[in-house]
Amino acid sequence: MDDLWSSDVWDLMTRTFPDDNNGSRIILTSRLNDVAMHADPDSPPHEISLLNVDESWNLLHDKVFGIKQVCPPELEDIGKQVAQKCQGLPLALLVVAGHLYKIARTPESWGDVAKSVSIVVADEPDICLGVLAMSCNYLPNHLKSCFLYIGVFPEDSEVEVERMINLWVSEGFLLEERHKSIEEMGRECLEDLLSRNLLMVRKRRWNNEVRTCGVHDLIRDLILREAGKEKFLQVTRNHEATNPSAQKLRVRRYKTPSKQVPHFERFKLLRVLVIFGFIFQDFPLEVTKLVHLRYLEFYCKDDIHWLVSELHNLQTLIFGHRGYKSPTIPASIWKMKHLRHLHVNGFFSFPQSIIDSFGFFSFLQNKLQNLEVLSCLALSSCTSELFSAIPNLKRLTVHHEEELTEFERVEISQHLSNFSRLKELEILKFRGNRQYFRRMPGKYSLPTSLNSLTLTDTYLPWEDIANIVMLPNLEVLKIKYHGFYGAFWRLNDNEIFNQLKLLLINETYLKHWDAGSVNFPKLQCLVLKRCFDLEEIPKDFGEICTLESIELHKCKTSAAASAKNIQEEQESMGNDCLSVLINDCR
């Protein structure tokens, strides 16, 4: 049964199948993973992957020359280029092979095809796009909007999943459900599109979570065709801008080869504005007239203007500061009640008060209840008053770039302890300065809600890791560029990372590491980078039953050998699941 689209149809068909216990089997194909799982919940479906380069060339070769003929040597390299540009999709390979079969078999003719593979495929819309369009037609309305929105990204883009979901939220494609956050809804939509094979995974995180995704060129052609039909999306050059009052047009992406930017203030209903490839000298005040904006991202040498608060609906502000001094955030930011994500390049100080027409008053009366992501905040702004006013923060990036006096070290220690006031904080990234910040004060406390912690250039002594061991929910710990400092790291049996699954150490003076399986009972992934002095990985790590992978990049050969020994020990006990990756160790 080929190309089954509905579980209900399968249930209806199975009523007619006799069960004579004679070993008969039924093979079905579907583009929907849910349908395949429904047909036989006890066995995972066989997922057909895209063809690799060799398989693509073999298929193209056989369709053009047949099994008995051989491709002329002068066409082989060009033919392989053509096959590679089909990106592993058999449907595209068959269409291109049909075209090559009809034309002259000369390097010039085949070279022209290599330059225009997408055009060749587009000339057969019923064969390719017509077949693929069926996948789009079966999408529910909210999912179809999410799918068509991929067309805003340029061809061959590798799209960060978090960024894409944030854009979906800003456009209003996702509706919150009880007991689910809107980000969780976005993840479900993503997984749905992946299971339908409309999106492709480009990169995964250590825990197999999708980090970046993309679409095949043919799928992108389908998106642009369908989006154009529905007046959903338009891609145009700057000088070709069309009627800004078009009611149905949700998205317009400009290609701006010149140093001009479109007159976007004309698009009064715009919800998302992202400007790449252009740096404003002064803050563009015309942006503040787009009162329906929910997502704003651009680059500027100026500070954020106080009129940004006129964007009452703004949820995400990504400000790529390109000035020489640290950017200034206006106090009017406290009026932006719907703000969820605030990212500013370079560290900035958060305004601690606000002035209105009635005079001066504390920002405590203007809490940003919806703010969940904040970066890159100056450590000097990490006061208890600020954190009390942003109680629902989930992700925080903090930078410290200044030299400390002894008095300031005591004050900074208090700032570090203020992190514990963020009861909802899940991800904390802290960066010091290797020029000035030779040692972070040892007295601090962190919120118990932390799931991920990254320390960079903080130069903590290894003994201070006791502050981190106590975190009950910590699953990811990344120590980068001397986040901890010293040649010896010893963990006693009482120092246990109960939930830690990923440990990354990147560039450290660590030589001897005394630890065991008791200290990391749930560790899944260990990554060591540029640990030039580390002699070996603790032998007892071979007894961590959850350990799945060890990676070493630019480490000592003795450390690499110890990783191999751990792998061999695991294999001797019948565990073949541990993978060891060694790169440039000498």
Coordinates of C-alpha atoms in Angstrom, one line a residue:
M1 CA 0.0 0.0 0.0
D2 CA 1.7 3.1 -1.2
D3 CA 1.5 6.7 0.1
L4 CA -1.0 6.2 3.0
W5 CA -2.1 9.5 4.5
S6 CA -4.6 8.6 7.2
S7 CA -4.7 6.2 10.2
D8 CA -8.5 6.0 9.7
V9 CA -8.0 4.7 6.1
W10 CA -5.6 2.0 7.5
D11 CA -8.1 0.9 10.1
L12 CA -10.8 0.7 7.4
M13 CA -8.5 -1.3 5.0
T14 CA -7.4 -3.8 7.7
R15 CA -11.0 -5.0 8.1
T16 CA -10.8 -6.6 4.7
F17 CA -7.5 -8.4 5.4
P18 CA -7.9 -12.1 6.4
D19 CA -5.9 -13.4 9.2
D20 CA -5.1 -17.0 8.1
N21 CA -1.8 -17.3 10.1
N22 CA 0.1 -18.1 6.9
G23 CA 2.9 -15.6 7.4
S24 CA 1.6 -13.0 5.0
R25 CA 3.0 -9.5 5.3
I26 CA 1.8 -6.1 4.3
I27 CA 4.2 -3.3 3.2
L28 CA 2.9 0.3 3.4
T29 CA 4.6 3.6 2.7
S30 CA 3.6 6.9 4.2
R31 CA 5.0 10.4 4.5
L32 CA 3.6 10.6 8.0
N33 CA 5.4 8.9 10.9
D34 CA 2.3 8.8 13.0
V35 CA 0.5 6.7 10.4
A36 CA 3.4 4.2 10.2
M37 CA 3.5 3.9 14.0
H38 CA -0.3 3.5 14.2
A39 CA -0.1 0.6 11.7
D40 CA 2.3 -1.3 13.8
P41 CA 3.1 0.2 17.2
D42 CA 5.4 -2.7 18.2
S43 CA 8.0 -2.1 15.5
P44 CA 9.7 1.2 14.5
P45 CA 9.1 2.2 10.9
H46 CA 12.0 2.1 8.5
E47 CA 12.8 5.7 7.6
I48 CA 14.2 6.2 4.1
S49 CA 17.0 8.7 4.2
L50 CA 18.3 10.9 1.4
L51 CA 20.8 9.4 -0.9
N52 CA 24.5 10.1 -0.4
V53 CA 26.8 11.4 -3.1
D54 CA 27.7 7.9 -4.5
E55 CA 24.2 6.6 -4.4
S56 CA 22.9 9.8 -6.2
W57 CA 25.5 9.4 -8.9
N58 CA 24.7 5.7 -9.4
L59 CA 21.0 6.4 -9.7
L60 CA 21.6 9.2 -12.2
H61 CA 24.1 7.1 -14.2
D62 CA 21.8 4.1 -14.5
K63 CA 18.8 6.2 -15.6
V64 CA 20.8 8.1 -18.3
F65 CA 23.1 5.3 -19.6
G66 CA 21.4 2.1 -18.4
I67 CA 23.1 -0.7 -16.5
K68 CA 25.2 -1.9 -19.4
Q69 CA 26.6 1.4 -20.7
V70 CA 29.3 3.4 -19.0
C71 CA 29.5 7.2 -18.7
P72 CA 32.2 8.7 -20.9
P73 CA 35.1 9.9 -18.8
E74 CA 34.7 13.5 -19.9
L75 CA 31.2 13.6 -18.5
E76 CA 31.8 11.8 -15.2
D77 CA 32.9 14.8 -13.1
I78 CA 30.2 17.1 -14.4
G79 CA 27.6 14.3 -13.9
K80 CA 28.6 13.9 -10.3
Q81 CA 28.2 17.7 -9.8
V82 CA 24.7 17.4 -11.2
A83 CA 23.9 14.5 -8.9
Q84 CA 25.2 16.4 -5.9
K85 CA 23.1 19.4 -6.6
C86 CA 19.9 17.2 -6.5
Q87 CA 20.7 17.0 -2.7
G88 CA 20.0 13.3 -2.5
L89 CA 16.3 13.4 -3.5
P90 CA 15.5 10.5 -5.9
L91 CA 12.5 12.4 -7.4
A92 CA 14.8 15.3 -8.4
L93 CA 17.4 12.9 -9.7
L94 CA 14.9 11.1 -11.9
V95 CA 13.7 14.4 -13.5
V96 CA 17.2 15.6 -14.2
A97 CA 18.2 12.2 -15.5
G98 CA 15.3 12.3 -18.0
H99 CA 16.5 15.7 -19.2
L100 CA 20.1 14.6 -19.6
Y101 CA 18.9 11.5 -21.5
K102 CA 17.4 13.8 -24.2
I103 CA 20.2 16.3 -24.7
A104 CA 23.6 16.1 -26.4
R105 CA 26.1 14.1 -24.3
T106 CA 28.8 16.8 -24.4
P107 CA 30.6 18.6 -21.5
E108 CA 29.1 21.9 -22.7
S109 CA 25.5 20.7 -22.6
W110 CA 25.9 18.9 -19.3
G111 CA 27.8 21.9 -17.8
D112 CA 24.7 24.1 -18.6
V113 CA 22.5 21.6 -16.7
A114 CA 25.0 21.6 -13.7
K115 CA 24.5 25.4 -13.5
S116 CA 20.7 25.2 -13.6
V117 CA 19.5 22.1 -11.9
S118 CA 16.7 23.9 -10.0
I119 CA 15.4 25.3 -13.3
V120 CA 15.4 21.9 -15.0
V121 CA 13.4 20.5 -12.1
A122 CA 11.0 23.4 -12.1
D123 CA 10.2 22.8 -15.8
E124 CA 8.5 19.6 -14.7
P125 CA 6.1 21.0 -12.0
D126 CA 3.6 18.2 -12.2
I127 CA 6.3 15.5 -11.6
C128 CA 8.1 17.1 -8.7
L129 CA 6.2 20.0 -7.1
G130 CA 2.9 18.4 -7.8
V131 CA 3.8 15.3 -5.9
L132 CA 5.4 17.3 -3.0
A133 CA 2.3 19.6 -2.9
M134 CA 0.3 16.8 -1.5
S135 CA 2.3 17.0 1.7
C136 CA 1.4 20.7 2.0
N137 CA -2.3 20.1 1.2
Y138 CA -2.7 17.8 4.2
L139 CA -1.3 20.2 6.7
P140 CA -3.7 21.8 9.3
N141 CA -4.0 25.6 9.0
H142 CA -1.7 26.5 11.9
L143 CA 1.0 24.1 10.7
K144 CA 0.7 25.3 7.1
S145 CA 1.5 28.8 8.2
C146 CA 4.6 27.6 10.1
F147 CA 5.7 25.6 7.1
L148 CA 5.2 28.4 4.6
Y149 CA 7.1 30.8 6.9
I150 CA 10.3 28.9 6.2
G151 CA 10.3 30.8 2.9
V152 CA 11.5 33.9 4.6
F153 CA 15.0 32.3 5.0
P154 CA 17.4 32.4 2.1
E155 CA 18.1 29.3 0.0
D156 CA 20.3 26.7 1.8
S157 CA 19.9 28.4 5.2
E158 CA 20.6 26.5 8.3
V159 CA 17.9 27.9 10.7
E160 CA 18.2 27.8 14.4
V161 CA 15.2 26.1 15.9
E162 CA 14.8 28.5 18.8
R163 CA 14.9 31.5 16.4
M164 CA 12.3 30.0 14.1
I165 CA 9.9 29.2 17.0
N166 CA 10.4 32.7 18.3
L167 CA 9.3 34.1 14.9
W168 CA 6.3 31.8 14.8
V169 CA 5.2 33.1 18.2
S170 CA 5.7 36.7 17.0
E171 CA 3.6 36.1 13.9
G172 CA 0.8 34.6 16.0
F173 CA 0.9 31.2 14.4
L174 CA 1.0 29.4 17.8
L175 CA -1.8 29.4 20.4
E176 CA -1.1 28.6 24.0
E177 CA -2.7 25.5 25.5
R178 CA -3.3 24.7 29.2
H179 CA -0.3 23.1 30.9
K180 CA 1.9 23.9 27.8
S181 CA 4.1 26.9 27.2
I182 CA 4.0 28.5 23.8
E183 CA 7.6 27.3 23.2
E184 CA 6.5 23.7 23.8
M185 CA 3.7 24.2 21.3
G186 CA 6.4 25.4 18.8
R187 CA 8.5 22.3 19.5
E188 CA 5.5 20.1 18.7
C189 CA 4.9 21.9 15.4
L190 CA 8.6 21.5 14.5
E191 CA 8.5 17.7 15.3
D192 CA 5.3 17.4 13.3
L193 CA 6.9 19.0 10.2
L194 CA 10.0 16.8 10.7
S195 CA 7.9 13.7 10.9
R196 CA 6.2 14.6 7.7
N197 CA 9.7 15.0 6.1
L198 CA 9.0 18.6 5.1
L199 CA 11.9 19.8 7.2
M200 CA 15.4 18.3 7.5
V201 CA 17.5 18.2 10.6
R202 CA 20.9 19.9 10.0
K203 CA 22.4 19.7 13.5
R204 CA 21.4 18.1 16.8
R205 CA 22.5 18.9 20.3
W206 CA 24.3 16.4 22.6
N207 CA 20.9 15.1 23.8
N208 CA 19.6 14.5 20.3
E209 CA 17.4 17.6 20.4
V210 CA 17.2 19.4 17.1
R211 CA 19.4 22.5 17.0
T212 CA 19.2 23.7 13.4
C213 CA 17.0 22.6 10.5
G214 CA 16.5 23.4 6.8
V215 CA 14.6 22.4 3.7
H216 CA 15.5 20.7 0.5
D217 CA 15.7 23.2 -2.5
L218 CA 12.6 21.5 -4.0
I219 CA 10.6 21.9 -0.8
R220 CA 11.6 25.6 -0.8
D221 CA 10.4 26.0 -4.4
L222 CA 7.1 24.5 -3.3
I223 CA 6.9 26.9 -0.3
L224 CA 7.5 29.9 -2.5
R225 CA 4.9 28.7 -5.1
E226 CA 2.2 27.9 -2.5
A227 CA 3.0 31.1 -0.5
G228 CA 2.7 33.2 -3.6
K229 CA -0.7 31.6 -4.5
E230 CA -2.1 32.4 -1.0
K231 CA -0.5 35.9 -0.9
F232 CA 1.3 34.8 2.2
L233 CA 4.9 35.6 1.3
Q234 CA 6.7 37.7 -1.2
V235 CA 10.4 37.8 -1.9
T236 CA 11.4 41.0 -3.8
R237 CA 14.3 43.3 -4.4
N238 CA 14.4 46.7 -2.7
H239 CA 13.4 48.7 -5.8
E240 CA 10.6 46.3 -6.6
A241 CA 8.5 46.9 -3.5
T242 CA 4.8 46.5 -4.1
N243 CA 1.7 47.9 -2.4
P244 CA 2.3 48.0 1.3
S245 CA -1.4 47.9 2.1
A246 CA -1.9 44.4 0.7
Q247 CA -4.1 42.9 3.4
K248 CA -3.3 39.2 2.9
L249 CA 0.5 39.5 2.6
R250 CA 2.0 38.3 5.9
V251 CA 5.7 38.4 5.1
R252 CA 7.8 40.3 2.7
R253 CA 11.6 39.5 2.4
Y254 CA 13.8 42.0 0.6
K255 CA 17.1 41.4 -1.1
T256 CA 19.0 44.7 -0.8
P257 CA 22.2 44.6 -2.8
S258 CA 22.7 48.4 -2.3
K259 CA 23.2 50.3 1.0
Q260 CA 19.6 51.4 0.9
V261 CA 16.9 49.9 3.2
P262 CA 13.3 49.8 2.1
H263 CA 10.9 52.4 3.5
F264 CA 9.5 49.9 6.0
E265 CA 7.6 52.6 7.9
R266 CA 4.9 52.3 5.2
F267 CA 4.1 48.7 6.3
K268 CA 1.9 49.7 9.2
L269 CA 0.7 46.2 10.0
L270 CA 4.2 44.6 10.1
R271 CA 4.7 42.2 13.0
V272 CA 8.3 41.1 12.3
L273 CA 11.2 43.3 11.1
V274 CA 14.7 41.8 10.6
I275 CA 17.4 43.9 8.8
F276 CA 20.6 42.1 7.9
G277 CA 23.6 43.4 6.0
F278 CA 23.1 47.0 7.0
I279 CA 24.3 49.0 10.0
F280 CA 22.4 52.2 11.0
Q281 CA 24.6 55.1 12.1
D282 CA 21.7 56.5 14.2
F283 CA 18.8 54.7 15.8
P284 CA 16.0 54.5 13.0
L285 CA 13.1 56.4 14.7
E286 CA 10.8 55.4 11.9
V287 CA 10.8 51.9 13.4
T288 CA 9.0 53.2 16.5
K289 CA 5.9 54.0 14.3
L290 CA 5.4 50.3 13.5
V291 CA 3.3 49.8 16.6
H292 CA 2.2 46.2 15.7
L293 CA 5.8 45.0 15.8
R294 CA 6.4 41.9 17.9
Y295 CA 9.9 41.0 16.7
L296 CA 12.6 43.6 15.9
E297 CA 16.2 42.8 15.0
F298 CA 18.8 45.2 13.4
Y299 CA 22.3 46.5 13.8
C300 CA 23.2 50.1 14.8
K301 CA 26.1 52.2 16.1
D302 CA 23.8 54.3 18.2
D303 CA 22.2 53.5 21.6
I304 CA 18.6 52.3 21.9
H305 CA 16.3 55.3 21.7
W306 CA 13.8 55.9 24.5
L307 CA 11.0 55.9 21.9
V308 CA 11.4 52.2 21.5
S309 CA 8.9 52.0 24.3
E310 CA 6.2 53.1 21.8
L311 CA 6.4 49.5 20.5
H312 CA 3.9 48.3 23.1
N313 CA 3.4 44.9 21.5
L314 CA 7.1 44.1 21.1
Q315 CA 8.1 40.7 22.4
T316 CA 11.6 40.2 21.0
L317 CA 14.3 42.9 20.6
I318 CA 17.6 41.8 19.2
F319 CA 19.9 44.9 19.1
G320 CA 23.2 44.3 17.3
H321 CA 25.2 47.2 18.8
R322 CA 28.2 48.1 16.6
G323 CA 29.5 51.2 18.6
Y324 CA 32.8 51.6 20.3
K325 CA 31.3 52.1 23.8
S326 CA 29.0 49.8 25.7
P327 CA 25.4 50.3 24.7
T328 CA 22.9 52.3 26.8
I329 CA 19.4 50.9 27.6
P330 CA 16.7 53.6 28.1
A331 CA 14.7 53.6 31.3
S332 CA 11.6 53.5 29.2
I333 CA 12.3 49.8 28.6
W334 CA 10.3 49.2 31.8
K335 CA 7.1 50.3 30.0
M336 CA 7.4 47.3 27.5
K337 CA 5.1 44.9 29.4
H338 CA 5.1 42.3 26.6
L339 CA 8.8 42.0 26.2
R340 CA 10.0 38.4 26.4
H341 CA 13.4 38.4 24.8
L342 CA 16.0 41.1 25.0
H343 CA 19.4 40.6 23.5
V344 CA 22.0 43.3 23.1
N345 CA 25.5 42.7 21.7
G346 CA 28.2 43.6 24.2
F347 CA 27.5 43.9 27.9
F348 CA 25.0 46.6 29.0
S349 CA 23.8 48.1 32.3
F350 CA 20.1 47.7 33.0
P351 CA 18.4 51.0 34.0
Q352 CA 17.5 50.9 37.7
S353 CA 14.7 53.5 37.7
I354 CA 12.3 55.3 35.5
I355 CA 11.1 58.9 35.3
D356 CA 7.6 59.8 34.1
S357 CA 5.5 62.9 33.9
F358 CA 4.8 62.7 37.7
G359 CA 8.5 62.6 38.6
F360 CA 11.0 60.0 39.7
F361 CA 9.9 56.6 41.0
S362 CA 11.4 53.1 41.4
F363 CA 11.1 50.5 38.6
L364 CA 9.8 48.0 41.2
Q365 CA 6.3 49.3 40.3
N366 CA 6.9 48.3 36.6
K367 CA 7.9 44.6 36.7
L368 CA 8.7 42.9 33.4
Q369 CA 6.7 39.8 34.2
N370 CA 7.0 38.3 30.7
L371 CA 10.7 38.8 30.3
E372 CA 12.3 35.3 29.9
V373 CA 15.6 35.8 28.0
L374 CA 18.1 38.5 28.8
S375 CA 21.6 38.9 27.4
C376 CA 24.3 40.3 27.7
L377 CA 23.9 42.0 31.1
A378 CA 26.7 43.7 33.0
L379 CA 27.5 42.1 36.3
S380 CA 27.2 45.4 38.1
S381 CA 23.5 45.5 37.2
C382 CA 22.8 42.1 38.9
T383 CA 21.1 43.7 41.9
S384 CA 18.4 42.1 44.1
E385 CA 16.1 45.0 43.1
L386 CA 16.5 44.2 39.3
F387 CA 16.0 40.5 39.7
S388 CA 12.9 41.0 41.8
A389 CA 11.5 43.0 38.9
I390 CA 12.1 40.3 36.3
P391 CA 10.9 37.3 38.4
N392 CA 10.2 34.9 35.5
L393 CA 13.6 35.1 33.8
K394 CA 14.6 31.7 32.4
R395 CA 17.8 32.5 30.5
L396 CA 20.5 34.9 31.4
T397 CA 23.9 35.8 30.0
V398 CA 26.1 38.0 32.2
H399 CA 29.4 39.6 31.2
H400 CA 32.0 41.3 33.4
E401 CA 34.6 43.5 31.6
E402 CA 36.0 45.7 34.3
E403 CA 39.0 45.6 36.6
L404 CA 38.1 45.1 40.3
T405 CA 39.3 47.0 43.4
E406 CA 39.2 45.0 46.7
F407 CA 36.0 47.0 47.7
E408 CA 34.4 46.2 44.4
R409 CA 35.2 42.5 44.8
V410 CA 33.0 42.4 48.0
E411 CA 30.2 44.2 46.1
I412 CA 30.5 41.9 43.1
S413 CA 30.3 38.9 45.5
Q414 CA 26.9 40.2 46.6
H415 CA 25.8 40.6 43.0
L416 CA 26.7 37.0 42.3
S417 CA 24.6 35.8 45.3
N418 CA 21.7 37.7 43.9
F419 CA 21.3 35.1 41.1
S420 CA 19.6 32.9 43.7
R421 CA 16.6 35.3 43.6
L422 CA 15.8 34.1 40.0
K423 CA 13.6 31.2 41.0
E424 CA 12.7 30.3 37.4
L425 CA 16.2 30.6 35.9
E426 CA 17.1 27.5 33.9
I427 CA 20.2 28.6 31.8
L428 CA 23.0 30.9 33.1
K429 CA 26.0 31.9 31.1
F430 CA 28.7 33.9 32.9
R431 CA 31.7 35.4 31.2
G432 CA 34.6 37.2 32.9
N433 CA 37.5 39.0 31.4
R434 CA 40.9 37.2 31.1
Q435 CA 42.7 40.6 31.2
Y436 CA 41.1 42.0 34.4
F437 CA 39.1 39.3 36.0
R438 CA 41.8 37.0 37.2
R439 CA 39.6 35.5 40.0
M440 CA 35.9 35.6 40.6
P441 CA 34.9 36.0 44.3
G442 CA 34.3 32.6 45.9
K443 CA 31.2 33.4 47.9
Y444 CA 28.1 33.2 45.8
S445 CA 24.9 31.2 45.5
L446 CA 23.1 30.0 42.4
P447 CA 19.4 29.3 41.9
T448 CA 18.5 25.6 42.4
S449 CA 16.3 25.7 39.3
L450 CA 19.4 25.9 37.1
N451 CA 19.5 23.3 34.3
S452 CA 22.5 24.6 32.4
L453 CA 25.6 26.6 33.6
T454 CA 28.4 28.0 31.4
L455 CA 31.4 29.6 33.0
T456 CA 34.0 31.4 30.8
D457 CA 37.1 33.3 31.9
T458 CA 36.0 33.2 35.6
Y459 CA 39.3 31.6 37.0
L460 CA 37.6 29.9 39.9
P461 CA 39.7 27.5 41.9
W462 CA 38.6 23.9 41.4
E463 CA 37.7 23.7 45.1
D464 CA 34.8 26.2 44.5
I465 CA 33.0 23.6 42.4
A466 CA 31.3 22.6 45.6
N467 CA 29.0 25.6 45.0
I468 CA 27.9 23.9 41.8
V469 CA 27.7 20.3 42.9
M470 CA 24.8 21.3 45.2
L471 CA 22.6 22.3 42.3
P472 CA 19.9 19.6 42.2
N473 CA 18.7 20.1 38.6
L474 CA 21.9 20.8 36.8
E475 CA 22.2 18.7 33.7
V476 CA 24.7 20.7 31.6
L477 CA 28.0 22.2 32.9
K478 CA 30.3 23.9 30.4
I479 CA 33.7 25.2 31.7
K480 CA 35.4 27.4 29.0
Y481 CA 38.7 29.2 28.8
H482 CA 39.8 28.8 32.4
G483 CA 36.4 28.9 33.9
F484 CA 38.2 26.9 36.7
Y485 CA 41.8 27.4 37.3
G486 CA 44.5 25.1 38.6
A487 CA 46.3 21.9 37.9
F488 CA 44.5 19.5 40.2
W489 CA 40.7 18.7 40.5
R490 CA 39.8 16.3 43.1
L491 CA 36.2 15.3 44.0
N492 CA 35.5 13.4 47.2
D493 CA 32.7 10.8 47.4
N494 CA 30.3 13.2 48.9
E495 CA 30.5 15.6 45.9
I496 CA 28.0 14.2 43.5
F497 CA 26.5 15.7 40.4
N498 CA 23.3 13.9 40.7
Q499 CA 21.7 15.0 37.4
L500 CA 24.6 16.0 35.3
K501 CA 24.4 14.6 31.8
L502 CA 26.9 16.8 29.8
L503 CA 30.3 18.0 31.0
L504 CA 32.4 20.1 28.7
I505 CA 35.8 21.4 29.6
N506 CA 37.4 23.7 27.0
E507 CA 41.0 25.1 27.5
T508 CA 42.3 24.6 31.0
Y509 CA 45.5 24.1 32.9
L510 CA 44.1 21.0 34.5
K511 CA 46.7 18.2 34.7
H512 CA 45.3 15.6 37.2
W513 CA 41.7 14.8 37.6
D514 CA 40.7 12.6 40.5
A515 CA 37.1 11.5 40.3
G516 CA 35.0 8.5 39.7
S517 CA 31.7 7.1 38.6
V518 CA 30.2 7.9 42.0
N519 CA 30.6 11.6 41.3
F520 CA 28.8 11.5 37.9
P521 CA 26.2 8.8 38.1
K522 CA 24.1 10.0 35.2
L523 CA 26.8 11.4 32.9
Q524 CA 26.0 10.8 29.2
C525 CA 28.5 12.9 27.3
L526 CA 32.0 14.1 28.2
V527 CA 33.7 16.7 25.9
L528 CA 37.3 17.8 26.4
K529 CA 38.8 20.5 24.2
R530 CA 42.3 22.0 24.2
C531 CA 43.1 20.4 27.6
F532 CA 46.7 20.3 26.7
D533 CA 48.0 19.3 30.1
L534 CA 45.5 16.7 31.2
E535 CA 47.2 13.4 31.6
E536 CA 44.2 11.1 31.6
I537 CA 40.4 10.7 32.1
P538 CA 39.7 9.1 35.4
K539 CA 39.7 5.3 34.9
D540 CA 36.6 4.8 37.0
F541 CA 34.5 6.6 34.3
G542 CA 34.3 3.2 32.6
E543 CA 31.8 2.2 35.3
I544 CA 29.4 5.0 34.5
C545 CA 26.6 2.9 32.9
T546 CA 24.9 5.9 31.4
L547 CA 28.0 7.2 29.5
E548 CA 27.3 7.3 25.7
S549 CA 30.1 9.4 24.3
I550 CA 33.6 10.8 25.0
E551 CA 35.1 13.5 22.7
L552 CA 38.6 14.8 22.8
H553 CA 39.8 17.6 20.6
K554 CA 43.4 18.8 20.7
C555 CA 44.3 17.0 24.0
K556 CA 47.4 14.9 25.0
T557 CA 47.8 11.5 23.5
S558 CA 47.8 10.0 27.0
A559 CA 44.3 11.4 27.6
A560 CA 43.2 10.0 24.3
A561 CA 44.7 6.6 25.2
S562 CA 42.8 6.7 28.5
A563 CA 39.5 7.3 26.6
K564 CA 40.2 4.3 24.4
N565 CA 40.9 2.1 27.4
I566 CA 37.6 3.1 28.9
Q567 CA 35.9 2.2 25.6
E568 CA 37.6 -1.2 25.6
E569 CA 36.6 -1.9 29.2
Q570 CA 33.0 -1.1 28.3
E571 CA 33.1 -3.4 25.3
S572 CA 34.6 -6.2 27.4
M573 CA 31.5 -6.0 29.6
G574 CA 29.2 -6.3 26.6
N575 CA 28.5 -2.5 26.3
D576 CA 29.0 -1.4 22.6
C577 CA 27.1 1.8 23.1
L578 CA 30.0 4.0 24.2
S579 CA 31.5 6.0 21.3
V580 CA 34.9 7.7 21.5
L581 CA 35.8 10.6 19.1
I582 CA 39.5 11.7 19.1
N583 CA 40.5 14.7 17.0
D584 CA 44.0 16.2 16.6
C585 CA 45.4 14.8 19.8
R586 CA 49.2 14.8 20.0

